[in-house]
Short mmCIF file of C-alpha atoms in Angstrom, two decimals:
data_model
loop_
_atom_site.label_atom_id
_atom_site.label_comp_id
_atom_site.label_asym_id
_atom_site.label_seq_id
_atom_site.Cartn_x
_atom_site.Cartn_y
_atom_site.Cartn_z
CA UNK S 16 -0.04 0.11 0.07
CA UNK S 17 1.63 3.46 -1.13
CA UNK S 18 1.59 6.68 0.94
CA UNK S 19 3.47 10.12 0.46
CA UNK S 20 6.84 9.35 0.19
CA UNK S 21 6.27 5.76 2.06
CA UNK S 22 4.79 2.51 1.42
CA UNK S 23 3.72 -0.09 3.57
CA UNK S 24 3.33 -4.15 3.28
CA UNK S 25 2.03 -6.72 5.66
CA UNK S 26 1.31 -10.29 5.76
CA UNK S 27 -0.38 -12.64 8.20
CA UNK S 28 1.74 -15.27 9.96
CA UNK S 29 -0.37 -18.56 9.52
CA UNK S 30 0.86 -21.87 8.26
CA UNK S 31 -1.27 -24.55 7.90
CA UNK S 32 -2.47 -27.89 5.67
CA UNK S 33 -5.87 -27.22 4.89
CA UNK S 34 -7.90 -26.13 8.10
CA UNK S 35 -5.16 -27.77 10.40
CA UNK S 36 -2.83 -24.52 11.92
CA UNK S 37 0.73 -25.88 12.03
CA UNK S 38 2.62 -22.74 12.87
CA UNK S 39 1.57 -18.88 14.15
CA UNK S 40 5.30 -17.74 13.02
CA UNK S 41 5.73 -18.17 9.51
CA UNK S 42 7.38 -15.20 7.70
CA UNK S 43 6.12 -14.58 4.23
CA UNK S 44 7.89 -11.47 3.80
CA UNK S 45 11.88 -10.52 3.40
CA UNK S 46 13.98 -7.33 3.38
CA UNK S 47 15.39 -7.44 -0.14
CA UNK S 48 17.21 -3.84 0.11
CA UNK S 49 17.24 -1.00 2.76
CA UNK S 50 14.08 0.33 0.84
CA UNK S 51 12.40 -2.55 -0.67
CA UNK S 52 10.33 -5.76 0.67
CA UNK S 53 9.45 -8.84 -1.03
CA UNK S 54 6.15 -10.56 0.31
CA UNK S 55 5.21 -14.14 -1.36
CA UNK S 56 2.16 -16.06 -1.03
CA UNK S 57 0.91 -19.32 -2.12
CA UNK S 58 2.50 -22.83 -1.54
CA UNK S 59 4.81 -22.74 1.37
CA UNK S 60 7.47 -24.53 0.02
CA UNK S 61 7.87 -22.57 -3.20
CA UNK S 62 7.48 -19.71 -0.72
CA UNK S 63 10.66 -20.72 0.93
CA UNK S 64 12.44 -21.90 -2.13
CA UNK S 65 12.03 -18.41 -3.66
CA UNK S 66 12.83 -16.78 -0.49
CA UNK S 67 16.43 -18.47 -0.64
CA UNK S 68 16.70 -18.06 -4.58
CA UNK S 69 16.18 -14.32 -4.28
CA UNK S 70 18.27 -13.70 -1.40
CA UNK S 71 21.02 -15.38 -3.51
CA UNK S 72 20.27 -13.16 -6.56
CA UNK S 73 20.17 -10.12 -4.39
CA UNK S 74 23.62 -10.52 -2.95
CA UNK S 75 25.12 -11.81 -5.89
CA UNK S 76 23.69 -8.61 -7.79
CA UNK S 77 24.81 -6.38 -4.71
CA UNK S 78 28.32 -7.70 -4.94
CA UNK S 79 28.91 -7.59 -8.92
CA UNK S 80 27.31 -4.18 -9.16
CA UNK S 81 28.25 -2.72 -6.14
CA UNK S 82 24.99 -1.12 -5.54
CA UNK S 83 21.42 -2.16 -4.33
CA UNK S 84 18.52 -3.42 -6.62
CA UNK S 85 16.01 -0.53 -7.62
CA UNK S 86 12.56 -1.74 -6.77
CA UNK S 87 11.47 -1.63 -10.34
CA UNK S 88 14.77 -3.62 -11.06
CA UNK S 89 13.91 -6.38 -8.51
CA UNK S 90 10.42 -6.81 -9.86
CA UNK S 91 11.62 -7.42 -13.19
CA UNK S 92 14.00 -9.98 -11.83
CA UNK S 93 11.38 -11.71 -9.66
CA UNK S 94 9.23 -11.64 -12.41
CA UNK S 95 11.79 -13.18 -14.98
CA UNK S 96 12.77 -15.69 -12.34
CA UNK S 97 9.13 -16.99 -12.38
CA UNK S 98 8.59 -16.97 -16.05
CA UNK S 99 11.68 -19.31 -16.19
CA UNK S 100 9.63 -21.78 -14.98
CA UNK S 101 6.34 -20.96 -17.79
CA UNK S 102 5.32 -24.65 -18.25
CA UNK S 103 6.23 -26.08 -14.44
CA UNK S 104 5.72 -22.85 -12.08
CA UNK S 105 6.11 -21.93 -8.64
CA UNK S 106 2.67 -21.59 -7.28
CA UNK S 107 3.23 -18.26 -5.82
CA UNK S 108 1.95 -14.62 -5.93
CA UNK S 109 4.62 -12.12 -4.85
CA UNK S 110 4.43 -8.49 -4.05
CA UNK S 111 7.35 -6.30 -4.48
CA UNK S 112 7.06 -3.00 -2.52
CA UNK S 113 9.66 -0.30 -1.72
CA UNK S 114 10.69 3.51 -2.16
CA UNK S 115 12.90 4.12 -5.58
CA UNK S 116 15.92 6.40 -5.48
CA UNK S 117 13.70 9.56 -5.50
CA UNK S 118 11.55 8.13 -2.39
CA UNK S 119 8.70 7.73 -4.78
CA UNK S 120 6.65 4.56 -3.67
CA UNK S 121 6.57 1.64 -5.88
CA UNK S 122 4.31 -1.16 -5.92
CA UNK S 123 3.95 -4.32 -8.10
CA UNK S 124 1.84 -7.47 -7.72
CA UNK S 125 2.70 -10.62 -10.06
CA UNK S 126 0.58 -13.93 -10.62
CA UNK S 127 2.79 -17.32 -10.63
CA UNK S 128 4.08 -17.11 -13.86
CA UNK S 129 5.63 -13.27 -13.29
CA UNK S 130 2.99 -11.46 -15.16
CA UNK S 131 3.31 -8.23 -13.24
CA UNK S 132 1.14 -5.05 -12.74
CA UNK S 133 2.40 -1.89 -11.34
CA UNK S 134 0.08 -0.31 -9.04
CA UNK S 135 -0.13 3.27 -7.78
CA UNK S 136 -2.20 2.44 -4.74
CA UNK S 137 -2.19 -0.90 -3.50
CA UNK S 138 -1.82 -4.64 -4.42
CA UNK S 139 -2.94 -7.45 -2.67
CA UNK S 140 -2.55 -11.26 -2.92
CA UNK S 141 -3.61 -14.54 -1.30
CA UNK S 142 -6.36 -16.25 -0.18
CA UNK S 143 -8.40 -13.47 1.19
CA UNK S 144 -7.30 -11.45 -1.86
CA UNK S 145 -11.04 -10.46 -2.77
CA UNK S 146 -11.80 -9.05 0.71
CA UNK S 147 -8.11 -7.52 1.09
CA UNK S 148 -8.96 -5.46 -2.06
CA UNK S 149 -12.77 -4.61 -0.67
CA UNK S 150 -11.04 -3.22 2.38
CA UNK S 151 -8.60 -1.56 0.57
CA UNK S 152 -11.01 -0.03 -1.78
CA UNK S 153 -12.89 1.16 1.17
CA UNK S 154 -10.28 2.39 3.62
CA UNK S 155 -7.31 3.72 1.13
CA UNK S 156 -6.54 7.31 0.33
CA UNK S 157 -3.77 8.96 -1.57
CA UNK S 158 -1.04 10.76 0.12
CA UNK S 159 -0.87 9.04 3.51
CA UNK S 160 1.66 9.90 5.73
CA UNK S 161 3.71 6.97 7.68
CA UNK S 162 1.58 6.49 10.68
CA UNK S 163 -1.78 6.97 9.10
CA UNK S 164 -0.72 4.24 6.33
CA UNK S 165 0.29 1.94 9.07
CA UNK S 166 -3.35 2.29 10.73
CA UNK S 167 -4.80 1.92 7.17
CA UNK S 168 -3.00 -1.23 6.29
CA UNK S 169 -3.46 -2.59 9.76
CA UNK S 170 -7.05 -2.33 9.47
CA UNK S 171 -7.26 -3.41 5.97
CA UNK S 172 -5.49 -6.87 6.74
CA UNK S 173 -7.34 -7.53 9.99
CA UNK S 174 -10.72 -6.73 8.70
CA UNK S 175 -9.93 -9.23 5.62
CA UNK S 176 -8.10 -11.82 7.33
CA UNK S 177 -10.87 -11.91 10.18
CA UNK S 178 -13.30 -13.03 7.37
CA UNK S 179 -11.00 -15.57 5.73
CA UNK S 180 -11.07 -18.94 7.95
CA UNK S 181 -7.29 -20.04 6.41
CA UNK S 182 -5.30 -16.61 7.00
CA UNK S 183 -4.53 -14.51 10.09
CA UNK S 184 -3.25 -15.95 13.56
CA UNK S 185 -1.43 -12.58 13.67
CA UNK S 186 0.15 -9.96 11.34
CA UNK S 187 3.61 -8.36 10.55
CA UNK S 188 3.45 -4.44 8.98
CA UNK S 189 6.41 -3.15 7.48
CA UNK S 190 6.37 0.64 6.89
CA UNK S 191 9.18 2.05 4.59
CA UNK S 192 10.06 5.69 4.79
CA UNK S 193 13.00 7.02 3.44
CA UNK S 194 14.67 7.56 7.02
CA UNK S 195 14.00 3.98 8.23
CA UNK S 196 11.64 0.97 8.13
CA UNK S 197 9.39 0.48 10.72
CA UNK S 198 8.19 -3.02 11.87
CA UNK S 199 5.31 -3.67 14.12
CA UNK S 200 3.74 -7.23 14.79
CA UNK S 201 -0.28 -7.05 15.15
CA UNK S 202 -2.20 -8.60 17.76
CA UNK S 203 -5.33 -10.47 15.85
CA UNK S 204 -8.14 -13.13 16.31
CA UNK S 205 -6.50 -16.59 16.88
CA UNK S 206 -9.65 -18.44 15.59
CA UNK L 151 -1.40 -43.73 10.00
CA UNK L 152 1.95 -43.32 11.13
CA UNK L 153 2.55 -41.08 14.13
CA UNK L 154 5.74 -38.90 14.73
CA UNK L 155 6.03 -35.98 17.20
CA UNK L 156 8.29 -34.15 19.38
CA UNK L 157 8.54 -31.05 21.52
CA UNK L 158 11.16 -28.80 23.17
CA UNK L 159 12.29 -28.60 26.79
CA UNK L 160 14.36 -26.44 28.78
CA UNK L 161 17.64 -27.74 27.43
CA UNK L 162 16.34 -30.92 25.36
CA UNK L 163 14.14 -31.86 22.94
CA UNK L 164 12.01 -34.90 23.44
CA UNK L 165 10.61 -37.03 20.50
CA UNK L 166 8.14 -40.24 19.80
CA UNK L 167 7.77 -42.30 16.75
CA UNK L 168 5.37 -45.29 16.87
CA UNK L 169 7.37 -48.79 16.18
CA UNK L 170 4.60 -50.27 14.03
CA UNK L 171 5.36 -51.24 10.38
CA UNK L 172 2.01 -52.20 8.78
CA UNK L 173 1.29 -53.48 5.03
CA UNK L 174 -1.84 -53.03 4.08
CA UNK L 175 -4.42 -54.06 7.04
CA UNK L 176 -1.39 -56.40 8.65
CA UNK L 177 1.07 -55.48 11.29
CA UNK L 178 4.40 -56.94 10.07
CA UNK L 179 6.56 -55.64 13.02
CA UNK L 180 6.49 -53.59 16.19
CA UNK L 181 9.84 -52.84 17.03
CA UNK L 182 10.86 -50.56 14.05
CA UNK L 183 12.80 -47.23 14.80
CA UNK L 184 11.56 -44.72 12.57
CA UNK L 185 14.68 -42.03 13.32
CA UNK L 186 18.06 -41.85 11.99
CA UNK L 187 20.91 -40.02 14.01
CA UNK L 188 22.33 -37.12 11.66
CA UNK L 189 25.24 -36.20 13.77
CA UNK L 190 25.78 -36.53 17.67
CA UNK L 191 22.92 -34.10 18.60
CA UNK L 192 20.56 -34.09 15.60
CA UNK L 193 17.98 -36.85 15.16
CA UNK L 194 15.67 -37.24 12.28
CA UNK L 195 12.17 -38.69 12.29
CA UNK L 196 10.75 -39.96 9.11
CA UNK L 197 7.19 -41.32 8.22
CA UNK L 198 5.51 -41.55 4.88
CA UNK L 199 5.77 -44.16 2.09
CA UNK L 200 7.82 -47.12 3.36
CA UNK L 201 11.12 -47.47 1.22
CA UNK L 202 11.19 -43.48 0.51
CA UNK L 203 11.65 -42.76 4.04
CA UNK L 204 14.72 -44.67 5.03
CA UNK L 205 16.31 -44.19 1.68
CA UNK L 206 15.77 -40.72 1.80
CA UNK L 207 16.60 -40.03 5.78
CA UNK L 208 19.86 -42.38 4.97
CA UNK L 209 20.56 -40.07 2.12
CA UNK L 210 20.29 -37.13 4.40
CA UNK L 211 22.46 -38.81 7.19
CA UNK L 212 25.30 -39.52 4.60
CA UNK L 213 25.55 -36.14 3.05
CA UNK L 214 25.44 -34.58 6.90
CA UNK L 215 28.10 -36.52 7.58
CA UNK L 216 30.09 -36.10 4.27
CA UNK L 217 30.18 -32.23 5.39
CA UNK L 218 31.36 -32.96 8.75
CA UNK L 219 34.27 -34.87 7.29
CA UNK L 220 35.11 -32.45 4.57
CA UNK L 221 34.72 -29.26 6.64
CA UNK L 222 35.48 -30.50 10.19
CA UNK L 223 32.64 -29.00 11.77
CA UNK L 224 29.17 -30.11 12.55
CA UNK L 225 26.04 -28.71 10.76
CA UNK L 226 23.74 -26.72 13.26
CA UNK L 227 20.26 -27.89 13.64
CA UNK L 228 19.13 -25.07 11.33
CA UNK L 229 21.72 -25.68 8.63
CA UNK L 230 20.73 -29.53 8.61
CA UNK L 231 16.88 -28.44 8.20
CA UNK L 232 17.79 -26.34 5.39
CA UNK L 233 19.75 -28.41 3.53
CA UNK L 234 17.04 -31.36 3.84
CA UNK L 235 14.36 -28.85 2.87
CA UNK L 236 15.94 -28.10 -0.06
CA UNK L 237 16.81 -31.42 -1.28
CA UNK L 238 12.92 -32.31 -0.74
CA UNK L 239 12.07 -29.00 -2.46
CA UNK L 240 13.92 -29.92 -5.45
CA UNK L 241 13.28 -33.38 -5.67
CA UNK L 242 9.41 -32.32 -5.51
CA UNK L 243 9.50 -30.92 -9.52
CA UNK L 244 11.16 -34.58 -10.17
CA UNK L 245 9.55 -37.48 -12.01
CA UNK L 246 9.10 -39.30 -8.89
CA UNK L 247 9.05 -37.44 -5.51
CA UNK L 248 9.71 -38.57 -2.07
CA UNK L 249 6.87 -38.98 0.01
CA UNK L 250 8.25 -38.49 3.31
CA UNK L 251 7.23 -36.12 6.34
CA UNK L 252 10.09 -35.26 8.56
CA UNK L 253 10.63 -34.25 12.25
CA UNK L 254 14.41 -32.47 12.89
CA UNK L 255 15.12 -32.46 16.61
CA UNK L 256 18.43 -30.93 17.47
CA UNK L 257 20.52 -29.27 20.39
CA UNK L 258 22.90 -26.81 19.37
CA UNK L 259 26.12 -26.43 21.52
CA UNK L 260 26.85 -23.02 20.41
CA UNK L 261 23.59 -21.56 21.33
CA UNK L 262 23.35 -24.32 24.06
CA UNK L 263 19.45 -24.18 23.02
CA UNK L 264 16.93 -27.23 21.80
CA UNK L 265 15.68 -26.54 18.13
CA UNK L 266 12.75 -28.66 16.31
CA UNK L 267 11.80 -28.47 12.83
CA UNK L 268 8.72 -30.06 10.90
CA UNK L 269 9.05 -30.68 7.30
CA UNK L 270 6.42 -31.84 5.19
CA UNK L 271 6.98 -34.08 1.75
CA UNK L 272 6.56 -30.75 -0.37
CA UNK L 273 9.34 -29.25 1.37
CA UNK L 274 7.95 -26.77 3.88
CA UNK L 275 9.86 -26.26 6.89
CA UNK L 276 8.97 -24.64 10.14
CA UNK L 277 10.70 -23.95 13.30
CA UNK L 278 8.29 -25.03 16.40
CA UNK L 279 8.15 -25.61 19.80
CA UNK L 280 6.35 -28.78 19.03
CA UNK L 281 5.39 -30.45 16.03
CA UNK L 282 3.51 -33.62 14.70
CA UNK L 283 2.80 -35.45 11.48
CA UNK L 284 0.03 -37.17 10.31
CA UNK L 285 -3.31 -38.04 12.09
CA UNK L 286 -1.49 -37.64 15.36
CA UNK L 287 -1.24 -34.00 14.71
CA UNK L 288 -5.22 -33.75 15.02
CA UNK L 289 -5.00 -35.32 18.51
CA UNK L 290 -1.68 -33.79 19.81
CA UNK L 291 -1.59 -30.08 18.81
CA UNK L 292 -4.34 -29.19 21.15
CA UNK L 293 -2.71 -31.02 24.03
CA UNK L 294 0.60 -28.99 23.24
CA UNK L 295 -1.36 -25.79 23.16
CA UNK L 296 -2.54 -26.32 26.60
CA UNK L 297 0.09 -28.25 28.37
CA UNK L 298 3.40 -27.28 26.67
CA UNK L 299 5.84 -24.95 28.02
CA UNK L 300 9.26 -23.99 26.52
CA UNK L 301 10.93 -24.45 29.99
CA UNK L 302 9.70 -27.99 30.84
CA UNK L 303 11.97 -29.97 32.75
CA UNK L 304 12.80 -33.56 31.86
CA UNK L 305 10.35 -35.23 34.46
CA UNK L 306 7.35 -32.72 33.18
CA UNK L 307 8.47 -33.55 29.61
CA UNK L 308 8.03 -37.47 30.50
CA UNK L 309 4.42 -37.02 32.12
CA UNK L 310 3.54 -34.71 28.84
CA UNK L 311 4.74 -37.71 26.78
CA UNK L 312 2.69 -39.95 28.62
CA UNK L 313 -0.52 -37.97 28.07
CA UNK L 314 0.40 -37.69 24.40
CA UNK L 315 0.72 -41.75 24.03
CA UNK L 316 -2.11 -42.34 26.34
CA UNK L 317 -4.68 -39.83 24.14
CA UNK L 318 -3.28 -41.59 21.10
CA UNK L 319 -4.01 -45.07 22.54
CA UNK L 320 -7.67 -44.28 23.87
CA UNK L 321 -9.10 -41.90 20.89
CA UNK L 322 -7.21 -43.16 17.84
CA UNK L 323 -8.96 -45.74 16.08
CA UNK L 324 -5.52 -47.29 14.88
CA UNK L 325 -4.00 -49.60 17.56
CA UNK L 326 -0.53 -48.31 18.09
CA UNK L 327 0.80 -50.28 20.72
CA UNK L 328 4.72 -49.24 21.22
CA UNK L 329 6.17 -46.00 20.73
CA UNK L 330 10.13 -45.27 20.63
CA UNK L 331 10.69 -42.23 22.93
CA UNK L 332 14.01 -40.45 22.66
CA UNK L 333 15.72 -37.30 24.31
CA UNK L 334 18.13 -35.23 22.46
CA UNK L 335 20.36 -32.95 24.68
CA UNK L 336 24.00 -31.72 25.23
CA UNK L 337 25.17 -35.29 25.99
CA UNK L 338 23.53 -36.44 22.70
CA UNK L 339 20.87 -38.74 21.47
CA UNK L 340 19.46 -41.47 23.91
CA UNK L 341 16.14 -43.63 24.04
CA UNK L 342 14.14 -43.46 27.14
CA UNK L 343 11.43 -45.43 28.88
CA UNK L 344 8.16 -43.39 29.85
#
């Protein structure tokens, strides 16, 4: 979700098989660069495999180029990594969110074969995708300040995951500002 | 129908596997050990398609040992779990995948902490204070949610293990007469009676 010179990304923390919850501490997002995060929803094994592959590629890029990925470049890297497996895809839907070198927000959502869509407002994936878009549409407005953006994205993810019986069980929110990244965990319903 | 589970205590991990080998409706053995020691303080429990299980567990066991010989250091539990997960995940997209569910229990001397990883046949890995696979999970997670604490002493852990086994033998349709219970701590891996 984008704001005024800031961007926020949030995920729930559940890991489960069908209706059995196995873990409530399953990270689905990771920090790619100082001002960029990748969040991945979908099949847990592919989420973990891709996190490892992206981390490898990001580190290699940093060492080869002696600079960090710009969010748009990162999104293209993610997209082409997914399209490499066009005919036996990873079952994931990633979101790239970050601030570019001019501190303008950048948000990109992708499907499982890397067809990417850049959004100026918000992007959502996962099982409660429909609910997320609904609540985003209702709560989001342009040019939110970091604290307002945190409140908006938190209410959005809580409202959406509470209506979805296979997601929730806690949530994590990262708000990326030019100065720093604010990370907060949300207490949500645990049922 | 197989049950493998485990939980962490204050400075140890306690694990249990049922000792039954069944083919179709027939019990062919009731003293099977469904675990392999990856190193002195890492134990791998396995359940799943017979054949695949032992084959995969020993493949991991030998590779972890090879790493030790080559590099002169032991793998941490986390590293062993990451390696095992990646092998499963890569194998998933092959022509014939392994159908093995695993639990990795270990004690790290560097951090002096016990750790437990639950890995399924797809290659998803989670670090958790307690883990269970198969039908056992449906019975045991609620017991763990209620009675498990991270600072369990060995005696309390034995009592919790008795509750778990008791619940399975009372409420689970399948007759699981024997369980192999092991403890992993700073002294290594040992089998205990509960």
